[in-house]
PDB file of C-alpha atoms in Angstrom:
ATOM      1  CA  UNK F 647       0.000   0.000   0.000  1.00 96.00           C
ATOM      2  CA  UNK F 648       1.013   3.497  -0.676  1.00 97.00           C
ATOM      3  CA  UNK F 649       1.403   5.195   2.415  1.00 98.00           C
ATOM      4  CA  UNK F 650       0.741   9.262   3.011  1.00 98.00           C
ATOM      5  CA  UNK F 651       2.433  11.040   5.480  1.00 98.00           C
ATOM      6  CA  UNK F 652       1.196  14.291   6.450  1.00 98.00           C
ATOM      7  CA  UNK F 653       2.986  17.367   8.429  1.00 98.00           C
ATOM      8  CA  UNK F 654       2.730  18.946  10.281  1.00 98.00           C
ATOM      9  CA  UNK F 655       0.084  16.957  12.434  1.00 98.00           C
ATOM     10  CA  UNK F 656      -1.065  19.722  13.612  1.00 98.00           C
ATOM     11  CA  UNK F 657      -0.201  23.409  14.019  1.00 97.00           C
ATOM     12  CA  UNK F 658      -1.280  26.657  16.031  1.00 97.00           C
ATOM     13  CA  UNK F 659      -2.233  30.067  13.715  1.00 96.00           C
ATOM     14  CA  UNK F 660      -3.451  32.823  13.587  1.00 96.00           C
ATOM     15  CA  UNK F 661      -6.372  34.388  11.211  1.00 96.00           C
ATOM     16  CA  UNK F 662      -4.591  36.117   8.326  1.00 96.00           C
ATOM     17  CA  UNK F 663      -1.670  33.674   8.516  1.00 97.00           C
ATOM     18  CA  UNK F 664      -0.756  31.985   5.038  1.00 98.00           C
ATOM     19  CA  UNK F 665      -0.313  27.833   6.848  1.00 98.00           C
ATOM     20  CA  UNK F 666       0.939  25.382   4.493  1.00 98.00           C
ATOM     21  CA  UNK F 667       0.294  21.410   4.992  1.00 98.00           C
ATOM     22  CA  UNK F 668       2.422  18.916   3.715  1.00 98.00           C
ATOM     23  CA  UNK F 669       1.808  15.492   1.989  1.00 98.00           C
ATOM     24  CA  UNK F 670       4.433  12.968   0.964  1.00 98.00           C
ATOM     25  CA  UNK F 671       4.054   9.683  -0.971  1.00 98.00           C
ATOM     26  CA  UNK F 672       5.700   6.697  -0.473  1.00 98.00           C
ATOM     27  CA  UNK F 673       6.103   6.338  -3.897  1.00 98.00           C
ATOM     28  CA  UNK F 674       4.823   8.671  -7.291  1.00 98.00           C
ATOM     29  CA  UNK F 675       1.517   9.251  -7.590  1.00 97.00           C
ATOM     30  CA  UNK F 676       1.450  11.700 -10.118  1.00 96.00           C
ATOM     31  CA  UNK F 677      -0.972  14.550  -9.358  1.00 95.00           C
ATOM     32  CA  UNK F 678      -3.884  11.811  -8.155  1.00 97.00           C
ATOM     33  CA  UNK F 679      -4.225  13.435  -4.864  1.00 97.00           C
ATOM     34  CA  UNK F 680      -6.959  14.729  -2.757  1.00 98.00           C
ATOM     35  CA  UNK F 681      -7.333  17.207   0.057  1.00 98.00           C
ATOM     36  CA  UNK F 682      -9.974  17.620   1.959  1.00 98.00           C
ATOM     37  CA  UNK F 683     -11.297  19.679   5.344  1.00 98.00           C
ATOM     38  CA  UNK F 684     -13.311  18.211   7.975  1.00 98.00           C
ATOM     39  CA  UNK F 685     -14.535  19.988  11.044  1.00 98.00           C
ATOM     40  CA  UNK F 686     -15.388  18.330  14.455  1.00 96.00           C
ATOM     41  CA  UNK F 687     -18.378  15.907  14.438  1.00 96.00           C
ATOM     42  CA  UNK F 688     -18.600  16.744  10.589  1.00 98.00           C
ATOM     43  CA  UNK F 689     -18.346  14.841   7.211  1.00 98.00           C
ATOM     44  CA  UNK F 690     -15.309  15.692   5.605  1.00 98.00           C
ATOM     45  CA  UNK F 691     -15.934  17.716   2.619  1.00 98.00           C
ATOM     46  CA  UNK F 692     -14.039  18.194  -0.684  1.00 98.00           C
ATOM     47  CA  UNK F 693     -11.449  21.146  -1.299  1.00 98.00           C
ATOM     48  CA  UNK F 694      -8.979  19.661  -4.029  1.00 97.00           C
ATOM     49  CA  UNK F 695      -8.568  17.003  -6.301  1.00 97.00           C
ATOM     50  CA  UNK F 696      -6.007  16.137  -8.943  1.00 96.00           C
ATOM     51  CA  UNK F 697      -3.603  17.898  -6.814  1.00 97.00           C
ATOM     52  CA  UNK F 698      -4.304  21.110  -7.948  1.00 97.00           C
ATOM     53  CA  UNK F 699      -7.962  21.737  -9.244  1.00 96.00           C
ATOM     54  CA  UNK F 700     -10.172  23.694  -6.480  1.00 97.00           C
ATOM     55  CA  UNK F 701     -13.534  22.342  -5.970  1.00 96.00           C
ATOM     56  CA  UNK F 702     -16.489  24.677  -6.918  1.00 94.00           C
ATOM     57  CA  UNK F 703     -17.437  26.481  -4.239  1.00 96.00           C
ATOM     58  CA  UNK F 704     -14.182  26.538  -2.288  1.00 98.00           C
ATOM     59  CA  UNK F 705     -12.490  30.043  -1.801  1.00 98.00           C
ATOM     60  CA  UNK F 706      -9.983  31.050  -3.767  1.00 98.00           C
ATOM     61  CA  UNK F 707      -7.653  31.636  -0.297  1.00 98.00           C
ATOM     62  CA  UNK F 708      -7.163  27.428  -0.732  1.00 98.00           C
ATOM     63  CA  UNK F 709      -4.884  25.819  -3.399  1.00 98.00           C
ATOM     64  CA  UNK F 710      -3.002  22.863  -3.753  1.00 98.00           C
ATOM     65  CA  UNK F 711       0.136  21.937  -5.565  1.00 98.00           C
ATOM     66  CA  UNK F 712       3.086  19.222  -6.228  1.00 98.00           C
ATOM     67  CA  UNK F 713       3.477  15.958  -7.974  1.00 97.00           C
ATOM     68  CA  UNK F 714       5.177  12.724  -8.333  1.00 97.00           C
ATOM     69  CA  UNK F 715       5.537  12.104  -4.092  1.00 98.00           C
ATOM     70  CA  UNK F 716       5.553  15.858  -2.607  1.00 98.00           C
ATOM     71  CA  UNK F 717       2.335  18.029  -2.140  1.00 98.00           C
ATOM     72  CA  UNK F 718       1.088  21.040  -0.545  1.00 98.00           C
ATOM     73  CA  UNK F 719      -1.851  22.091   0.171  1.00 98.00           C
ATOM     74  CA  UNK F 720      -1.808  26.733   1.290  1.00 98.00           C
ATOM     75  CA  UNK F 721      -4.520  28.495   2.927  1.00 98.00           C
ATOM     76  CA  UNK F 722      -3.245  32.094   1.739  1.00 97.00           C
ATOM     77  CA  UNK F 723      -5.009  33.968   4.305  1.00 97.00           C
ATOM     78  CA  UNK F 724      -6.578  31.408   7.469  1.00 97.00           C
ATOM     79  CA  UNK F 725     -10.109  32.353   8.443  1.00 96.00           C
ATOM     80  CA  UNK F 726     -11.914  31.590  11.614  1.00 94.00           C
ATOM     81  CA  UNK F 727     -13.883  29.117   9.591  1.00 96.00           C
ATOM     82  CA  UNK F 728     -10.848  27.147   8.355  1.00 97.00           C
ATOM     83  CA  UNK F 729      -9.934  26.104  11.718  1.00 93.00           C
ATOM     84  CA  UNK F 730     -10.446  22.342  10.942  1.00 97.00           C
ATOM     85  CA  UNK F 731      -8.400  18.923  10.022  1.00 98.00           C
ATOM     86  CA  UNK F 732      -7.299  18.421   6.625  1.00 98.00           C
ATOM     87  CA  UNK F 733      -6.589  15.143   5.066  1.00 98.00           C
ATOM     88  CA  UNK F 734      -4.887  14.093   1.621  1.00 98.00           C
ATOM     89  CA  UNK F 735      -5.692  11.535   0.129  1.00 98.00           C
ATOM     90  CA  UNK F 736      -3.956   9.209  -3.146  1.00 98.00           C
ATOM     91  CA  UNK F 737      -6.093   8.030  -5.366  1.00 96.00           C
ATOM     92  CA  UNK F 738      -3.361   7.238  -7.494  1.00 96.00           C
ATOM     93  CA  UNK F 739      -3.951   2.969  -7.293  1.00 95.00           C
ATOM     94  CA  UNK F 740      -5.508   0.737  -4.685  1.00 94.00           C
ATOM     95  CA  UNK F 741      -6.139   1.386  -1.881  1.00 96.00           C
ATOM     96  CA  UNK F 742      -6.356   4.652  -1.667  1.00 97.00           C
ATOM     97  CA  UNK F 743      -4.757   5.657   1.309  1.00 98.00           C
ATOM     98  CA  UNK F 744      -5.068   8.928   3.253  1.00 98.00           C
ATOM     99  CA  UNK F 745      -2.984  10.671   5.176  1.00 98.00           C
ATOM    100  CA  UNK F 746      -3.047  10.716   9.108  1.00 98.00           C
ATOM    101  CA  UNK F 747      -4.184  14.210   8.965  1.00 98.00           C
ATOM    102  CA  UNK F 748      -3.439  18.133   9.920  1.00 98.00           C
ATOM    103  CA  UNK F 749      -4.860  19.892  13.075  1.00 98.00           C
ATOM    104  CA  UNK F 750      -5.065  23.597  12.425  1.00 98.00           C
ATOM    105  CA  UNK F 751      -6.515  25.289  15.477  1.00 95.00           C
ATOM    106  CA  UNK F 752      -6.102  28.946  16.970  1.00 87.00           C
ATOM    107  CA  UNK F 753      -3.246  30.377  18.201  1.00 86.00           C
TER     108      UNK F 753
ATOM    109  CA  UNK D  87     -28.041  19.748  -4.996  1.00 96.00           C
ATOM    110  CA  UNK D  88     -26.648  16.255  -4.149  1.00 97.00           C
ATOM    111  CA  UNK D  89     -27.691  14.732  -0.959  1.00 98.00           C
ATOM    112  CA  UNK D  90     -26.533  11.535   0.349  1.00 98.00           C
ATOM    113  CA  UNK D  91     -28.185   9.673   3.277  1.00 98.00           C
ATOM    114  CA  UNK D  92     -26.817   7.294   5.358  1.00 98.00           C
ATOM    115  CA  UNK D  93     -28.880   4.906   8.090  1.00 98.00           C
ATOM    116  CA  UNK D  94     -28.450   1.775   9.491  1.00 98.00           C
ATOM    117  CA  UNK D  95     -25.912   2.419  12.269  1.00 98.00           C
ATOM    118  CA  UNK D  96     -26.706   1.565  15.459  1.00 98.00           C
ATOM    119  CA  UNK D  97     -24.843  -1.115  18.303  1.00 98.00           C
ATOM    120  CA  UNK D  98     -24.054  -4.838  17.111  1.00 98.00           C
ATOM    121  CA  UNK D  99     -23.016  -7.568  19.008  1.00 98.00           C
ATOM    122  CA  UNK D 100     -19.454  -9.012  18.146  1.00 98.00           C
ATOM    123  CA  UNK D 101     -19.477 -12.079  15.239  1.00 98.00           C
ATOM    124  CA  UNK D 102     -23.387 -10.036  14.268  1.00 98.00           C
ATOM    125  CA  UNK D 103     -23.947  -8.658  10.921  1.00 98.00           C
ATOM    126  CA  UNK D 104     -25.028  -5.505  10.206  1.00 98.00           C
ATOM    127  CA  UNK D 105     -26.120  -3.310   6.614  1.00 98.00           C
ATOM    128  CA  UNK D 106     -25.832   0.237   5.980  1.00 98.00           C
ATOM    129  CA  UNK D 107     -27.694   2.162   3.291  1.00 98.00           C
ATOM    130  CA  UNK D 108     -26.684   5.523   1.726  1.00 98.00           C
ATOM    131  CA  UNK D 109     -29.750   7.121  -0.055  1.00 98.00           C
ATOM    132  CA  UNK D 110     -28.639   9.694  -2.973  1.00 98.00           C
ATOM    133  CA  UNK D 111     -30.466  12.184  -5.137  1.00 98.00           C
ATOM    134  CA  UNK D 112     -29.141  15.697  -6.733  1.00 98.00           C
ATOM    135  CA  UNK D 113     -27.787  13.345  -9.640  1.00 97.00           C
ATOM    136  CA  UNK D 114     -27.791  10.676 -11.552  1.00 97.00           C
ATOM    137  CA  UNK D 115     -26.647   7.785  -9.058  1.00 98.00           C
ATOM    138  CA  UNK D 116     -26.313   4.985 -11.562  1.00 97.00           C
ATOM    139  CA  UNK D 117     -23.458   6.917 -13.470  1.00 96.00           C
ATOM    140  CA  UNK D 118     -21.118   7.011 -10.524  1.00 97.00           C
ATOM    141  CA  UNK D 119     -18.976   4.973  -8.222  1.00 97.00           C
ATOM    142  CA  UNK D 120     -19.877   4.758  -4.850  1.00 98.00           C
ATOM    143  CA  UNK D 121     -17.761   4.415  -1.672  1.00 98.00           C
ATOM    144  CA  UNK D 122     -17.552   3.990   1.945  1.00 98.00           C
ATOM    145  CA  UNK D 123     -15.166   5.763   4.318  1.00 98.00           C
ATOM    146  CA  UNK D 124     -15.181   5.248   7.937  1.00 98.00           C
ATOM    147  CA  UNK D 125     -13.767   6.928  11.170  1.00 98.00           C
ATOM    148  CA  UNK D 126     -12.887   5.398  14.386  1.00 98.00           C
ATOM    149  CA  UNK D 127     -13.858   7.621  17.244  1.00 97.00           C
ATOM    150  CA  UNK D 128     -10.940  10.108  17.663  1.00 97.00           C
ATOM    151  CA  UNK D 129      -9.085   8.785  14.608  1.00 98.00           C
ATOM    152  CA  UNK D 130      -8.211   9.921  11.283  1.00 98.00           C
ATOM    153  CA  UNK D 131      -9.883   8.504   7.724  1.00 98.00           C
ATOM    154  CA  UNK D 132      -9.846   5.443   6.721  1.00 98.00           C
ATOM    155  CA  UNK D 133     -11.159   4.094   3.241  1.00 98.00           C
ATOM    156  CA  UNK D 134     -13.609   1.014   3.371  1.00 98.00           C
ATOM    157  CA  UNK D 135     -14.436   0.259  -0.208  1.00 98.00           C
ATOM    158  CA  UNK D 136     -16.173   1.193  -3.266  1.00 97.00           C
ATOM    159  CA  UNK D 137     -18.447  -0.022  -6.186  1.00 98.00           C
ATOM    160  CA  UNK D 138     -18.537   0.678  -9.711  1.00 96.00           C
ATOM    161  CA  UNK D 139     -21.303   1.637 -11.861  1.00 96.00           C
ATOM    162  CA  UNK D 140     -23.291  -0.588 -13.917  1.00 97.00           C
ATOM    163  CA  UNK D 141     -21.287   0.312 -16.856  1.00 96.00           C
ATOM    164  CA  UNK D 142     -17.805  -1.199 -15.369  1.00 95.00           C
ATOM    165  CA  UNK D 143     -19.310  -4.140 -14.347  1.00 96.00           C
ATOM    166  CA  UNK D 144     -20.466  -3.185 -10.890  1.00 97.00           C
ATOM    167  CA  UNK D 145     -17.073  -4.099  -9.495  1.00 97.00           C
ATOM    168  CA  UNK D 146     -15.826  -3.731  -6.455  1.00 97.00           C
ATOM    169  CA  UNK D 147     -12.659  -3.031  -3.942  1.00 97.00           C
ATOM    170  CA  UNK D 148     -12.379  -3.029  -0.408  1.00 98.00           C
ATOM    171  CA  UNK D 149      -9.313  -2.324   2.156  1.00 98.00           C
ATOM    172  CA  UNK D 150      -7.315  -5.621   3.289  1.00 98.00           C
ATOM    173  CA  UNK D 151      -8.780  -5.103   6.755  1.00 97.00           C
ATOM    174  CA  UNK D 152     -12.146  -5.576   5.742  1.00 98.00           C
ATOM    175  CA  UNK D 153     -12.308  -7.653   2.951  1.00 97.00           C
ATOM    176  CA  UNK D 154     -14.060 -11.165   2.805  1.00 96.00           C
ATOM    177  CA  UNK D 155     -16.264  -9.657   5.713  1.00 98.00           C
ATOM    178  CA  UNK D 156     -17.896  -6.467   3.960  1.00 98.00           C
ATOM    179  CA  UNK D 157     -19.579  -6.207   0.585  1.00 98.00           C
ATOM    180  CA  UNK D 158     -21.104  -3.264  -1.636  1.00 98.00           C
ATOM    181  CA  UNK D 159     -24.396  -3.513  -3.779  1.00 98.00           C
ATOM    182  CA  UNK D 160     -26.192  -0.883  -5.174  1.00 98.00           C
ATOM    183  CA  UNK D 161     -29.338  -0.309  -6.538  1.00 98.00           C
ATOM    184  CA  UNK D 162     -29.657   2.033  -9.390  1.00 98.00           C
ATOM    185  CA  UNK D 163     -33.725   1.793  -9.716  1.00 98.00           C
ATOM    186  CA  UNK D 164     -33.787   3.362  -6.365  1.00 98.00           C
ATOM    187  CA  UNK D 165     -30.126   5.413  -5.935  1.00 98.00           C
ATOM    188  CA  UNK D 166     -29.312   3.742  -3.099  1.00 98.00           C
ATOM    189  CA  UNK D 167     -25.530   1.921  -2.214  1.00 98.00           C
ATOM    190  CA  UNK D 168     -25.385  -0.726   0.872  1.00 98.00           C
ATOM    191  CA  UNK D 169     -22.341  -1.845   2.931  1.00 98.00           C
ATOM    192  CA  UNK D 170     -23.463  -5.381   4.018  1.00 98.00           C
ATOM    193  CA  UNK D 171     -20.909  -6.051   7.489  1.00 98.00           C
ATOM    194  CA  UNK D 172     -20.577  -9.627   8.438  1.00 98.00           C
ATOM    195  CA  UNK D 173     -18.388 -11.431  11.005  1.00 98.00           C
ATOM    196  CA  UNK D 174     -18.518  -7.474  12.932  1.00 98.00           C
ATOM    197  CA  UNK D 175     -15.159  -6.884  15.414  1.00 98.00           C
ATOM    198  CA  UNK D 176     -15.016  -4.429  18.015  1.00 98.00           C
ATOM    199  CA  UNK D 177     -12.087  -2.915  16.021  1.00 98.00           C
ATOM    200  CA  UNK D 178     -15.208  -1.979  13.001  1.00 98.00           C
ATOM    201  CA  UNK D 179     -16.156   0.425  16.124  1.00 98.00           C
ATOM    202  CA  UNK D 180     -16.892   3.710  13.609  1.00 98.00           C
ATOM    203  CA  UNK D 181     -19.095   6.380  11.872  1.00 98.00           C
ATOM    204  CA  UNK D 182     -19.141   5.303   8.071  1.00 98.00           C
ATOM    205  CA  UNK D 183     -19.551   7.765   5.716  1.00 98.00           C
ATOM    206  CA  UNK D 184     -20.558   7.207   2.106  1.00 98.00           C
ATOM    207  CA  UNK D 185     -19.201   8.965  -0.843  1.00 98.00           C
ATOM    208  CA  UNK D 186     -19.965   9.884  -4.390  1.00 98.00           C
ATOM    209  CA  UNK D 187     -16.267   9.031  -6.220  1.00 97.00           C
ATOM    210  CA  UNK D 188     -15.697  10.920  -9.491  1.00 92.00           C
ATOM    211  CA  UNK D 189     -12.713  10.707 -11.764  1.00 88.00           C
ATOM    212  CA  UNK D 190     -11.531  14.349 -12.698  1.00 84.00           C
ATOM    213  CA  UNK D 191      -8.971  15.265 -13.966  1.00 80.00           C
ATOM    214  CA  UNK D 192      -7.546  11.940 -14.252  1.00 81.00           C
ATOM    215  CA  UNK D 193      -7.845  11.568 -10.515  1.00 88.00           C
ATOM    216  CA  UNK D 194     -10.289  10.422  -8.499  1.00 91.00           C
ATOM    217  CA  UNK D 195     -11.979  12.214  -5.747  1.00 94.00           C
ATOM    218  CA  UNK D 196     -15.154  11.760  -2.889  1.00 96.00           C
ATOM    219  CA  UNK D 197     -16.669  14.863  -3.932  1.00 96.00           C
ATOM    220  CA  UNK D 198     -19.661  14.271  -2.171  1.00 98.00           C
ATOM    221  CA  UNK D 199     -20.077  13.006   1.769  1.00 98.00           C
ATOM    222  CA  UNK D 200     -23.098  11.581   3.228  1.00 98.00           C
ATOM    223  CA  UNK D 201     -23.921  12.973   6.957  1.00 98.00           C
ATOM    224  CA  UNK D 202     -22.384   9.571   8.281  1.00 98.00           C
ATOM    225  CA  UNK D 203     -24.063   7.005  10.933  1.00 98.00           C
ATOM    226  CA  UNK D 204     -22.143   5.247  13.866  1.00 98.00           C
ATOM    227  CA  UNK D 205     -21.599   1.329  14.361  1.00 98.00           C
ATOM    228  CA  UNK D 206     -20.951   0.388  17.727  1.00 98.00           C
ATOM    229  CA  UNK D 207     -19.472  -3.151  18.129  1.00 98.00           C
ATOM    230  CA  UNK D 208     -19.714  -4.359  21.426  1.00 98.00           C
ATOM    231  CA  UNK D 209     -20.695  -7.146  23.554  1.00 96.00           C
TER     232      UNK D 209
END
């Protein structure tokens, strides 16, 4: 299995700070990654895919980048409503793994 | 708007079998995959499994840890998916979420997540 390792696991910021997460394969995946945000007692819900591609409806503060085994996924400016856990996620070939995840809460 | 409904969940003995249903509408169910995620309490993600559509055969995967236990079926005529869970361990302790899977880009992504519903396995 490929596996995903996330970091930080979590981190402490403040709103208007520009946080980037990081995702590393264990091996290429080309850009068939996945990041998404989940708050507490929530579903998870969709930012990213293909590494790079926002989903509609997400702001335009989120974006996503890398390829191959490195990836990052930038808030540009954190809101109070981005306090959350992100996850990436390959979807490169079976099964597809996720990461262990990214705490963001307030500083 | 896409909705997807999950129910089912509830407490199961150990060794008991148990089946989840995710209800969709907002789209044309029968052209998608379908998948399962699940969550152990105070844990991260962790995929399940997945089924095709009709048109690839209505194939499935599943994750080592819970294959030859757990199936998928769906049921186009009435958009609904179903994780059937036999031989239940305490370790399946989790809220399961269903997903709508597309391929985008050349990747695939859950772009869609039910609400989710908790299984409890425990004596």
């Amino acid at each position: 299995d490929i596996q995903m390792t996330q970091s930080p696991s979590s981190l402490s910021a403040s709103v208007g700070d520009r946080v980037t997460i990081t995702c590393r394969a264990s091996q290429g995946i080309n850009n068939n990654l996945a990041w998404y945000q989940q708050k507490p007692g929530k579903a998870p819900k969709s930012l990213i895919y293909a590494a790079s591609n926002l989903q509609s409806g997400v702001p335009s503060r989120f974006s996503g980048s890398g390829s191959g085994t490195d990836f990052t996924l930038t808030i540009s400016s954190l809101q109070p409503e981005d306090f959350a856990t992100y996850y990436c996620q390959q979807f490169y070939t079976f099964p597809p793994t996720f990461g262990g995840g990214t705490k963001v809460d307030i500083k | 708007e896409v909705q997807l409904v999950e129910s089912g969940g509830g407490l199961v003995q150990p060794g008991r079998s148990l089946r989840l249903s995710c209800s969709a509408s907002g789209f044309t169910f029968g052209d998608y995959i379908m998948g399962w995620v699940r969550q152990a309490p105070g844990k991260g993600l962790e995929w399940v499994g997945l089924i095709r559509s009709k048109a690839y055969g209505e194939t499935t995967e599943f994750a080592a840890s819970v294959k030859d236990r757990f199936t998928i079926l769906r049921d186009d005529s009435k958009s609904i998916a179903y994780l059937q869970m036999n031989s239940l361990k305490t370790e399946d302790t989790a809220v399961y979420y269903c997903g709508r899977v597309g391929y985008i880009a050349g990747s695939g992504v859950t772009d869609y997540w039910g609400q989710g519903t908790l299984v409890t396995v425990s004596s």
